Coordinates of N, CA and C in Angstrom, one line a residue:
Chain A
S1 N 16.7 -16.0 14.1 CA 15.8 -16.1 13.0 C 15.8 -14.8 12.1
Q2 N 15.4 -15.0 10.9 CA 15.3 -13.8 10.0 C 14.2 -12.9 10.4
K3 N 14.6 -11.6 10.4 CA 13.6 -10.5 10.7 C 13.6 -9.5 9.6
I4 N 12.4 -8.9 9.4 CA 12.2 -7.9 8.4 C 11.6 -6.7 9.1
E5 N 12.2 -5.5 8.9 CA 11.8 -4.3 9.7 C 11.4 -3.2 8.7
Q6 N 10.3 -2.6 9.1 CA 9.8 -1.4 8.4 C 9.6 -0.3 9.4
N7 N 9.7 0.9 9.0 CA 9.5 2.0 9.9 C 8.0 2.0 10.2
S8 N 7.8 1.8 11.5 CA 6.4 1.7 11.9 C 5.7 3.1 12.0
E9 N 6.5 4.2 12.0 CA 5.9 5.5 12.0 C 5.3 5.8 10.7
A10 N 4.2 6.6 10.7 CA 3.6 7.0 9.4 C 4.4 8.0 8.7
L11 N 4.3 8.0 7.4 CA 5.1 8.9 6.6 C 4.1 9.9 5.9
N12 N 4.3 11.2 6.2 CA 3.4 12.2 5.6 C 4.2 13.0 4.6
I13 N 3.7 13.1 3.3 CA 4.4 13.9 2.3 C 3.4 14.7 1.6
Q14 N 3.9 15.7 0.9 CA 3.1 16.6 0.1 C 2.9 16.0 -1.3
E15 N 1.7 16.2 -1.8 CA 1.4 15.7 -3.1 C 2.4 16.2 -4.1
G16 N 2.8 15.3 -5.0 CA 3.8 15.7 -6.1 C 5.2 15.3 -5.7
K17 N 5.5 15.1 -4.4 CA 6.8 14.8 -4.0 C 7.0 13.3 -4.1
T18 N 8.3 12.9 -3.9 CA 8.6 11.4 -4.0 C 8.6 10.8 -2.6
A19 N 7.8 9.8 -2.4 CA 7.8 9.1 -1.1 C 8.8 7.9 -1.2
T20 N 9.6 7.8 -0.1 CA 10.6 6.7 0.0 C 10.3 5.9 1.3
L21 N 10.1 4.7 1.1 CA 9.8 3.8 2.2 C 11.0 2.8 2.3
T22 N 11.3 2.4 3.6 CA 12.5 1.6 3.8 C 12.1 0.2 4.4
C23 N 12.8 -0.8 4.0 CA 12.6 -2.2 4.5 C 14.0 -2.7 4.7
N24 N 14.3 -3.1 6.0 CA 15.6 -3.7 6.3 C 15.4 -5.1 6.8
Y25 N 16.4 -6.0 6.5 CA 16.3 -7.3 6.9 C 17.6 -7.7 7.6
T26 N 17.5 -8.7 8.4 CA 18.7 -9.2 9.2 C 19.2 -10.5 8.6
N27 N 20.3 -10.9 9.0 CA 20.9 -12.2 8.7 C 21.1 -12.4 7.2
Y28 N 20.5 -13.5 6.7 CA 20.8 -13.9 5.3 C 20.0 -13.0 4.3
S29 N 20.5 -12.9 3.1 CA 19.9 -12.2 2.1 C 18.7 -13.0 1.5
P30 N 17.5 -12.4 1.5 CA 16.4 -13.2 0.9 C 16.5 -13.3 -0.6
A31 N 15.9 -14.4 -1.1 CA 16.0 -14.6 -2.6 C 15.2 -13.5 -3.3
Y32 N 14.1 -13.1 -2.7 CA 13.2 -12.1 -3.3 C 12.7 -11.2 -2.2
L33 N 12.4 -10.0 -2.7 CA 11.7 -9.0 -1.8 C 10.4 -8.6 -2.6
Q34 N 9.3 -8.5 -1.9 CA 8.1 -8.1 -2.5 C 7.5 -6.9 -1.8
W35 N 6.8 -6.1 -2.5 CA 6.1 -4.9 -1.9 C 4.6 -5.0 -2.3
Y36 N 3.8 -4.8 -1.2 CA 2.4 -4.8 -1.4 C 1.8 -3.5 -0.8
R37 N 0.6 -3.2 -1.4 CA -0.2 -2.1 -0.9 C -1.4 -2.6 -0.2
Q38 N -1.8 -2.1 1.0 CA -3.0 -2.5 1.7 C -3.8 -1.3 2.1
D39 N -5.1 -1.3 1.7 CA -6.0 -0.3 2.1 C -6.8 -0.8 3.3
P40 N -7.3 0.1 4.2 CA -8.0 -0.3 5.4 C -9.1 -1.3 5.1
G41 N -9.1 -2.4 5.9 CA -10.2 -3.4 5.8 C -10.1 -4.3 4.5
R42 N -9.0 -4.2 3.8 CA -8.9 -5.0 2.5 C -7.6 -5.9 2.6
G43 N -7.5 -6.9 1.7 CA -6.3 -7.7 1.6 C -5.2 -6.9 0.9
P44 N -4.0 -7.3 1.1 CA -2.9 -6.7 0.4 C -2.9 -6.9 -1.1
V45 N -2.4 -5.9 -1.9 CA -2.3 -6.0 -3.3 C -0.9 -6.0 -3.7
F46 N -0.5 -6.9 -4.5 CA 0.9 -7.0 -5.0 C 1.3 -5.8 -5.9
L47 N 2.5 -5.3 -5.7 CA 3.0 -4.2 -6.5 C 4.2 -4.6 -7.3
L48 N 5.3 -5.0 -6.6 CA 6.5 -5.3 -7.3 C 7.3 -6.4 -6.6
L49 N 8.0 -7.1 -7.3 CA 8.9 -8.2 -6.8 C 10.3 -7.9 -7.4
I50 N 11.3 -8.0 -6.5 CA 12.7 -7.8 -7.0 C 13.5 -9.0 -6.5
R51 N 14.4 -9.5 -7.4 CA 15.2 -10.7 -7.1 C 16.5 -10.3 -6.5
E52 N 17.2 -11.2 -5.8 CA 18.4 -10.9 -5.1 C 19.5 -10.4 -6.1
N53 N 19.5 -10.8 -7.3 CA 20.5 -10.4 -8.3 C 20.1 -9.1 -9.1
E54 N 19.0 -8.5 -8.7 CA 18.5 -7.3 -9.4 C 18.8 -6.1 -8.4
K55 N 19.2 -5.0 -9.0 CA 19.4 -3.9 -8.1 C 18.2 -2.9 -8.1
E56 N 17.5 -2.9 -9.2 CA 16.4 -2.0 -9.3 C 15.3 -2.6 -10.2
K57 N 14.0 -2.2 -9.9 CA 12.9 -2.6 -10.6 C 11.9 -1.4 -10.7
R58 N 11.3 -1.2 -11.9 CA 10.4 -0.1 -12.0 C 9.1 -0.5 -12.6
K59 N 8.0 0.2 -12.2 CA 6.7 0.0 -12.8 C 5.9 1.3 -12.6
E60 N 5.8 2.0 -13.8 CA 5.1 3.2 -13.8 C 5.8 4.2 -12.8
R61 N 5.0 4.7 -11.8 CA 5.6 5.7 -10.9 C 6.3 5.0 -9.7
L62 N 6.4 3.7 -9.7 CA 7.0 2.9 -8.6 C 8.4 2.5 -9.0
K63 N 9.3 2.5 -8.0 CA 10.6 1.9 -8.1 C 11.1 1.2 -6.9
V64 N 11.6 0.1 -7.0 CA 12.2 -0.7 -5.9 C 13.6 -0.9 -6.1
T65 N 14.4 -0.8 -5.0 CA 15.8 -1.1 -5.1 C 16.1 -2.2 -4.0
F66 N 17.2 -2.9 -4.3 CA 17.6 -4.0 -3.4 C 19.1 -4.0 -3.2
D67 N 19.5 -3.6 -2.0 CA 21.0 -3.5 -1.7 C 21.3 -4.6 -0.7
T68 N 22.0 -5.6 -1.2 CA 22.4 -6.7 -0.4 C 23.5 -6.4 0.6
T69 N 24.3 -5.3 0.3 CA 25.3 -4.9 1.2 C 24.7 -4.2 2.4
L70 N 23.8 -3.3 2.2 CA 23.1 -2.6 3.3 C 22.0 -3.5 3.9
K71 N 21.6 -4.6 3.3 CA 20.5 -5.4 3.7 C 19.2 -4.6 3.8
Q72 N 19.0 -3.9 2.6 CA 17.9 -3.0 2.6 C 17.2 -2.9 1.2
S73 N 15.9 -2.7 1.3 CA 15.2 -2.4 0.1 C 14.5 -1.0 0.2
L74 N 14.5 -0.2 -0.8 CA 13.8 1.1 -0.8 C 12.7 1.0 -1.8
F75 N 11.6 1.6 -1.4 CA 10.4 1.7 -2.3 C 10.1 3.1 -2.5
H76 N 10.1 3.5 -3.8 CA 9.8 4.9 -4.1 C 8.5 5.1 -4.9
I77 N 7.8 6.1 -4.6 CA 6.6 6.5 -5.4 C 6.9 7.9 -5.8
T78 N 7.1 8.1 -7.1 CA 7.3 9.5 -7.6 C 6.0 10.2 -7.9
A79 N 6.0 11.5 -7.9 CA 4.9 12.3 -8.2 C 3.7 11.8 -7.4
S80 N 3.8 11.7 -6.1 CA 2.8 11.1 -5.3 C 1.5 11.8 -5.4
Q81 N 0.4 11.0 -5.2 CA -1.0 11.5 -5.3 C -1.7 11.1 -4.0
P82 N -2.8 11.9 -3.6 CA -3.5 11.5 -2.4 C -4.0 10.0 -2.5
A83 N -4.3 9.5 -3.8 CA -4.8 8.2 -3.9 C -3.7 7.1 -3.6
D84 N -2.5 7.6 -3.4 CA -1.4 6.6 -3.0 C -1.4 6.4 -1.5
S85 N -2.2 7.1 -0.8 CA -2.3 7.0 0.7 C -2.8 5.6 1.0
A86 N -2.0 4.8 1.7 CA -2.3 3.5 2.1 C -1.1 3.0 3.0
T87 N -1.2 1.7 3.4 CA -0.1 1.1 4.1 C 0.6 0.2 3.1
Y88 N 2.0 0.3 3.2 CA 2.8 -0.5 2.2 C 3.6 -1.5 3.0
L89 N 3.5 -2.7 2.6 CA 4.1 -3.9 3.2 C 5.3 -4.4 2.4
C90 N 6.3 -4.7 3.1 CA 7.5 -5.3 2.5 C 7.4 -6.8 3.0
A91 N 7.8 -7.7 2.0 CA 7.8 -9.1 2.4 C 9.1 -9.7 1.8
Q92 N 9.7 -10.6 2.6 CA 10.9 -11.2 2.1 C 10.6 -12.7 1.9
E93 N 11.3 -13.3 0.9 CA 11.1 -14.7 0.6 C 12.5 -15.3 0.6
G94 N 12.6 -16.3 1.5 CA 13.9 -17.0 1.6 C 13.7 -18.4 2.1
Y95 N 14.8 -19.2 2.1 CA 14.7 -20.6 2.6 C 14.8 -20.6 4.1
S96 N 13.9 -21.3 4.7 CA 13.9 -21.5 6.1 C 13.3 -22.9 6.4
G97 N 14.1 -23.7 7.1 CA 13.6 -25.0 7.4 C 13.4 -25.9 6.2
G98 N 14.1 -25.6 5.1 CA 14.1 -26.5 4.0 C 13.1 -26.1 2.9
Y99 N 12.4 -25.0 3.1 CA 11.4 -24.6 2.1 C 11.4 -23.1 2.0
Q100 N 10.8 -22.6 1.0 CA 10.6 -21.2 0.8 C 9.6 -20.6 1.8
K101 N 9.9 -19.5 2.4 CA 9.0 -18.9 3.4 C 8.9 -17.4 3.1
V102 N 7.7 -16.9 3.2 CA 7.5 -15.5 3.0 C 7.2 -14.9 4.3
T103 N 7.9 -13.8 4.7 CA 7.7 -13.1 6.0 C 7.4 -11.6 5.7
F104 N 6.3 -11.1 6.2 CA 5.9 -9.7 6.0 C 6.4 -8.9 7.2
G105 N 6.7 -7.6 6.8 CA 6.9 -6.6 7.8 C 5.6 -6.0 8.3
I106 N 5.7 -5.1 9.3 CA 4.5 -4.5 9.8 C 3.8 -3.5 9.0
G107 N 4.6 -3.0 8.0 CA 4.0 -2.0 7.1 C 4.3 -0.6 7.5
T108 N 4.3 0.3 6.5 CA 4.5 1.7 6.8 C 3.3 2.4 6.2
K109 N 2.6 3.3 7.0 CA 1.4 4.0 6.5 C 1.9 5.3 5.9
L110 N 1.5 5.4 4.6 CA 1.8 6.6 3.9 C 0.6 7.5 3.7
Q111 N 0.7 8.8 4.0 CA -0.3 9.8 3.9 C 0.2 10.9 2.9
V112 N -0.5 11.0 1.8 CA -0.1 12.0 0.8 C -1.1 13.2 1.0
I113 N -0.5 14.3 1.3 CA -1.3 15.5 1.7 C -1.5 16.4 0.4
P114 N -2.8 16.7 0.1 CA -3.1 17.5 -1.1 C -2.5 18.9 -1.0
Chain B
E1 N -11.0 -10.5 -14.3 CA -9.7 -10.9 -13.7 C -10.0 -11.8 -12.5
A2 N -9.3 -12.9 -12.4 CA -9.5 -13.9 -11.4 C -9.2 -13.4 -10.0
E3 N -10.0 -13.8 -9.0 CA -9.8 -13.3 -7.7 C -9.8 -14.5 -6.7
V4 N -9.2 -14.2 -5.5 CA -9.3 -15.2 -4.4 C -10.6 -14.9 -3.7
A5 N -11.4 -15.9 -3.5 CA -12.7 -15.7 -2.8 C -12.6 -16.2 -1.4
Q6 N -13.2 -15.4 -0.4 CA -13.3 -15.8 0.9 C -14.7 -15.6 1.5
S7 N -15.1 -16.5 2.4 CA -16.3 -16.3 3.1 C -16.2 -16.9 4.5
P8 N -17.0 -16.3 5.5 CA -17.7 -15.1 5.3 C -16.8 -13.9 5.3
R9 N -17.3 -12.7 5.0 CA -16.5 -11.5 5.1 C -16.4 -11.0 6.6
Y10 N -17.4 -11.3 7.3 CA -17.4 -10.9 8.8 C -18.1 -12.0 9.6
K11 N -17.5 -12.2 10.8 CA -18.0 -13.3 11.7 C -17.9 -12.8 13.1
I12 N -19.0 -12.8 13.8 CA -19.0 -12.6 15.2 C -19.4 -13.8 15.9
T13 N -18.6 -14.3 16.9 CA -18.8 -15.5 17.6 C -18.5 -15.3 19.1
E14 N -19.1 -16.2 19.9 CA -18.8 -16.1 21.3 C -17.6 -17.0 21.6
K15 N -17.0 -16.6 22.7 CA -15.9 -17.4 23.2 C -16.3 -18.8 23.4
S16 N -15.4 -19.8 23.0 CA -15.6 -21.2 23.2 C -16.4 -21.9 22.0
Q17 N -16.9 -21.0 21.1 CA -17.7 -21.6 20.0 C -16.7 -22.0 18.9
A18 N -17.2 -22.7 17.9 CA -16.4 -23.1 16.8 C -16.7 -22.2 15.6
V19 N -15.6 -21.9 14.8 CA -15.8 -21.0 13.7 C -15.0 -21.6 12.5
A20 N -15.5 -21.4 11.3 CA -14.8 -21.9 10.1 C -14.8 -20.8 9.0
F21 N -13.7 -20.8 8.3 CA -13.5 -19.8 7.2 C -13.2 -20.7 5.9
W22 N -13.7 -20.1 4.8 CA -13.5 -20.8 3.6 C -12.7 -20.0 2.6
C23 N -11.9 -20.6 1.7 CA -11.1 -19.9 0.7 C -11.1 -20.6 -0.6
D24 N -11.3 -19.9 -1.7 CA -11.2 -20.5 -3.0 C -10.2 -19.7 -3.7
P25 N -9.0 -20.4 -4.0 CA -7.9 -19.6 -4.6 C -8.1 -19.4 -6.1
I26 N -7.3 -18.7 -6.7 CA -7.3 -18.5 -8.2 C -7.0 -19.9 -8.8
S27 N -7.8 -20.2 -9.9 CA -7.7 -21.5 -10.5 C -6.2 -21.7 -11.0
G28 N -5.7 -22.9 -10.7 CA -4.3 -23.2 -11.2 C -3.2 -22.9 -10.2
H29 N -3.6 -22.1 -9.2 CA -2.6 -21.8 -8.2 C -2.3 -22.9 -7.2
A30 N -1.1 -23.4 -7.2 CA -0.7 -24.6 -6.4 C -0.5 -24.3 -4.9
T31 N -0.1 -23.0 -4.7 CA 0.2 -22.7 -3.3 C -0.9 -21.8 -2.7
L32 N -1.3 -22.2 -1.5 CA -2.3 -21.5 -0.8 C -1.8 -21.1 0.6
Y33 N -2.1 -19.9 1.1 CA -1.6 -19.4 2.4 C -2.8 -19.0 3.2
W34 N -2.8 -19.2 4.5 CA -3.7 -18.6 5.5 C -2.8 -17.7 6.4
Y35 N -3.3 -16.4 6.5 CA -2.6 -15.5 7.4 C -3.5 -14.9 8.4
R36 N -3.0 -14.5 9.5 CA -3.8 -13.8 10.5 C -3.1 -12.4 10.6
Q37 N -4.0 -11.3 10.6 CA -3.5 -10.0 10.7 C -4.2 -9.2 11.8
I38 N -3.4 -8.8 12.8 CA -3.9 -8.0 13.9 C -3.7 -6.5 13.4
L39 N -4.7 -5.7 13.8 CA -4.6 -4.3 13.4 C -3.3 -3.6 13.8
G40 N -2.7 -3.0 12.7 CA -1.4 -2.3 13.0 C -0.2 -3.2 12.8
Q41 N -0.5 -4.5 12.5 CA 0.6 -5.5 12.2 C 0.6 -6.0 10.8
G42 N 1.7 -6.6 10.4 CA 1.7 -7.3 9.1 C 1.0 -8.6 9.2
P43 N 0.7 -9.2 8.0 CA 0.1 -10.6 8.0 C 1.1 -11.6 8.6
E44 N 0.6 -12.5 9.4 CA 1.4 -13.5 10.0 C 1.0 -14.9 9.5
L45 N 1.9 -15.6 8.9 CA 1.6 -16.9 8.2 C 1.1 -17.9 9.3
L46 N -0.1 -18.5 9.0 CA -0.5 -19.5 9.9 C -0.2 -20.9 9.3
V47 N -0.5 -21.0 8.0 CA -0.3 -22.3 7.3 C -0.1 -22.1 5.8
Q48 N 0.7 -22.9 5.2 CA 1.0 -22.8 3.8 C 0.8 -24.2 3.2
F49 N 0.0 -24.3 2.1 CA -0.2 -25.6 1.4 C 0.5 -25.5 0.1
Q50 N 1.0 -26.6 -0.3 CA 1.5 -26.9 -1.7 C 0.6 -28.0 -2.2
D51 N -0.3 -27.6 -3.1 CA -1.4 -28.6 -3.5 C -2.1 -29.0 -2.3
E52 N -2.2 -30.2 -2.0 CA -3.0 -30.6 -0.8 C -2.2 -30.8 0.5
S53 N -0.9 -30.6 0.3 CA 0.1 -30.9 1.4 C 0.4 -29.6 2.2
V54 N 0.5 -29.8 3.5 CA 1.0 -28.7 4.4 C 2.5 -28.6 4.3
V55 N 3.0 -27.5 4.0 CA 4.5 -27.3 4.0 C 5.0 -26.5 5.1
D56 N 4.1 -25.7 5.7 CA 4.5 -24.9 6.9 C 3.3 -24.6 7.7
D57 N 3.3 -25.1 8.9 CA 2.2 -24.8 9.9 C 2.9 -24.5 11.3
S58 N 4.1 -24.0 11.2 CA 4.8 -23.8 12.5 C 4.2 -22.8 13.4
Q59 N 3.5 -21.8 12.8 CA 2.8 -20.8 13.6 C 1.4 -21.0 13.9
L60 N 0.9 -22.2 13.5 CA -0.5 -22.5 13.7 C -0.7 -23.1 15.1
P61 N -1.6 -22.5 15.9 CA -1.9 -23.0 17.2 C -2.7 -24.3 17.1
K62 N -2.0 -25.4 17.1 CA -2.6 -26.7 16.7 C -3.6 -27.2 17.7
D63 N -3.6 -26.7 18.9 CA -4.5 -27.2 19.9 C -5.9 -26.7 19.6
R64 N -6.0 -25.6 18.8 CA -7.4 -25.1 18.5 C -7.6 -24.8 17.1
F65 N -6.6 -24.7 16.3 CA -6.7 -24.4 14.9 C -6.4 -25.6 14.0
S66 N -7.2 -25.7 12.9 CA -6.9 -26.8 11.9 C -7.2 -26.2 10.6
A67 N -6.5 -26.8 9.6 CA -6.7 -26.3 8.2 C -6.6 -27.5 7.3
E68 N -7.4 -27.5 6.2 CA -7.3 -28.6 5.3 C -7.5 -28.0 3.8
R69 N -6.9 -28.8 2.9 CA -7.1 -28.5 1.5 C -7.2 -29.8 0.8
L70 N -8.3 -30.5 1.0 CA -8.4 -31.9 0.6 C -8.1 -32.2 -0.8
K71 N -8.6 -31.5 -1.7 CA -8.4 -31.8 -3.2 C -7.4 -30.9 -3.8
G72 N -6.7 -30.1 -3.0 CA -5.7 -29.2 -3.5 C -6.3 -28.0 -4.2
V73 N -7.6 -27.7 -3.9 CA -8.2 -26.5 -4.5 C -8.6 -25.6 -3.4
D74 N -9.9 -25.6 -3.0 CA -10.3 -24.7 -1.9 C -9.8 -25.3 -0.5
S75 N -10.0 -24.4 0.4 CA -9.4 -24.7 1.7 C -10.3 -24.2 2.8
T76 N -10.2 -24.8 4.0 CA -11.0 -24.4 5.2 C -10.1 -24.3 6.4
L77 N -10.2 -23.2 7.1 CA -9.5 -22.9 8.3 C -10.5 -22.9 9.5
K78 N -10.3 -23.7 10.5 CA -11.2 -23.9 11.6 C -10.6 -23.5 12.9
I79 N -11.4 -22.9 13.8 CA -10.9 -22.6 15.1 C -12.0 -23.2 16.1
Q80 N -11.5 -24.0 17.0 CA -12.4 -24.6 18.0 C -11.6 -25.0 19.3
P81 N -11.9 -24.4 20.4 CA -12.8 -23.3 20.6 C -12.2 -21.9 20.4
A82 N -13.0 -21.0 20.0 CA -12.5 -19.6 19.8 C -12.2 -18.9 21.1
E83 N -11.1 -18.1 21.1 CA -10.8 -17.3 22.3 C -10.8 -15.8 21.9
L84 N -10.9 -15.0 22.9 CA -11.0 -13.6 22.7 C -9.8 -13.1 21.9
G85 N -8.6 -13.6 22.1 CA -7.4 -13.2 21.4 C -7.3 -13.6 20.0
D86 N -8.4 -14.4 19.5 CA -8.4 -14.8 18.1 C -9.0 -13.7 17.2
S87 N -9.6 -12.7 17.8 CA -10.2 -11.6 17.1 C -9.1 -10.9 16.2
A88 N -9.3 -11.0 14.9 CA -8.3 -10.5 13.9 C -8.9 -10.6 12.5
M89 N -8.1 -10.2 11.5 CA -8.5 -10.4 10.1 C -7.8 -11.7 9.7
Y90 N -8.5 -12.6 9.0 CA -7.9 -13.8 8.5 C -7.9 -13.7 7.0
L91 N -6.7 -13.8 6.5 CA -6.5 -13.6 5.0 C -6.1 -14.9 4.4
C92 N -6.6 -15.1 3.2 CA -6.2 -16.2 2.4 C -5.5 -15.7 1.1
A93 N -4.5 -16.3 0.7 CA -3.7 -15.9 -0.5 C -3.3 -17.1 -1.3
S94 N -3.1 -16.9 -2.6 CA -2.6 -18.0 -3.4 C -1.6 -17.5 -4.4
S95 N -0.7 -18.4 -4.9 CA 0.3 -18.0 -5.9 C 0.5 -19.2 -6.8
R96 N 1.1 -19.0 -7.9 CA 1.3 -20.0 -8.9 C 2.2 -21.1 -8.3
A97 N 3.2 -20.7 -7.6 CA 4.1 -21.7 -7.0 C 4.7 -21.1 -5.7
A98 N 5.4 -21.8 -5.0 CA 5.9 -21.4 -3.6 C 7.0 -20.4 -3.7
T99 N 7.7 -20.3 -4.8 CA 8.8 -19.4 -4.8 C 8.8 -18.5 -6.1
G100 N 9.2 -17.3 -5.8 CA 9.4 -16.3 -6.9 C 8.1 -15.8 -7.6
Y101 N 7.0 -16.0 -7.0 CA 5.8 -15.5 -7.6 C 5.0 -14.6 -6.5
E102 N 4.3 -13.6 -7.0 CA 3.5 -12.8 -6.1 C 2.3 -13.6 -5.6
Q103 N 1.8 -13.1 -4.5 CA 0.7 -13.6 -3.8 C -0.6 -12.8 -4.2
Y104 N -1.7 -13.4 -4.4 CA -2.9 -12.8 -4.6 C -3.8 -13.0 -3.3
F105 N -4.2 -11.9 -2.7 CA -5.0 -12.0 -1.5 C -6.5 -11.9 -1.7
G106 N -7.2 -12.6 -0.9 CA -8.7 -12.4 -0.9 C -9.0 -11.2 0.0
P107 N -10.3 -10.9 0.1 CA -10.8 -9.7 0.9 C -10.6 -9.9 2.4
G108 N -10.5 -11.2 2.9 CA -10.3 -11.4 4.3 C -11.6 -11.7 5.0
T109 N -11.5 -12.3 6.2 CA -12.6 -12.5 7.1 C -12.3 -11.8 8.4
R110 N -13.1 -10.8 8.7 CA -12.9 -10.1 10.0 C -13.6 -10.9 11.1
L111 N -12.9 -11.5 12.0 CA -13.4 -12.2 13.1 C -13.5 -11.4 14.4
T112 N -14.6 -11.4 15.1 CA -14.7 -10.8 16.4 C -15.2 -11.8 17.3
V113 N -14.4 -12.1 18.4 CA -14.8 -13.1 19.4 C -15.3 -12.3 20.7
T114 N -16.5 -12.5 21.1 CA -17.0 -11.8 22.3 C -17.1 -12.7 23.5

């Protein structure tokens, strides 16, 4: 079955630096990859969606890449701020059992140190 | 800005009791999802509705869990009887369609089974 993997270890970076989070998937290439932000005790909030035929997507300080050869998506936050501290979830969307299915990773906790 | 509503926000119940959660998705969103999230894990899909029809309930423990979306709008998730292992955050999300669109999450219901 399809799996999606995120680094379960927390990522600590200095304010102002670029944070890079990794999402790897196995088997088939998903049609879409999505990235969400989740703060403690709250529901996830959508950030970016990238399609299989897109290599890169940007939104303000955020950038997502999709490498179907490496079976990997990278999520970048440039000029990171303490307010960016949160857990970031990667989700893949692909066909399974005849319909579209979204599967989330376990998330990577980002801590931006002032 | 439209939001997904969930109630209650918190629920404490004793083992073997029945519990129900309610979700009101964003108006016009055809797809509705119920997820369970254990601390430190990503959201796990329990059931997905397309309008009033269930399209995926493969991870729903059907001996004790049930879900309905009778008129294709709001939805109810029920657990009967509750078990200690059901303690988790229950998240509802909606999207315009089942494929290629971001999901909007509600605030979640934190369930504690004692």
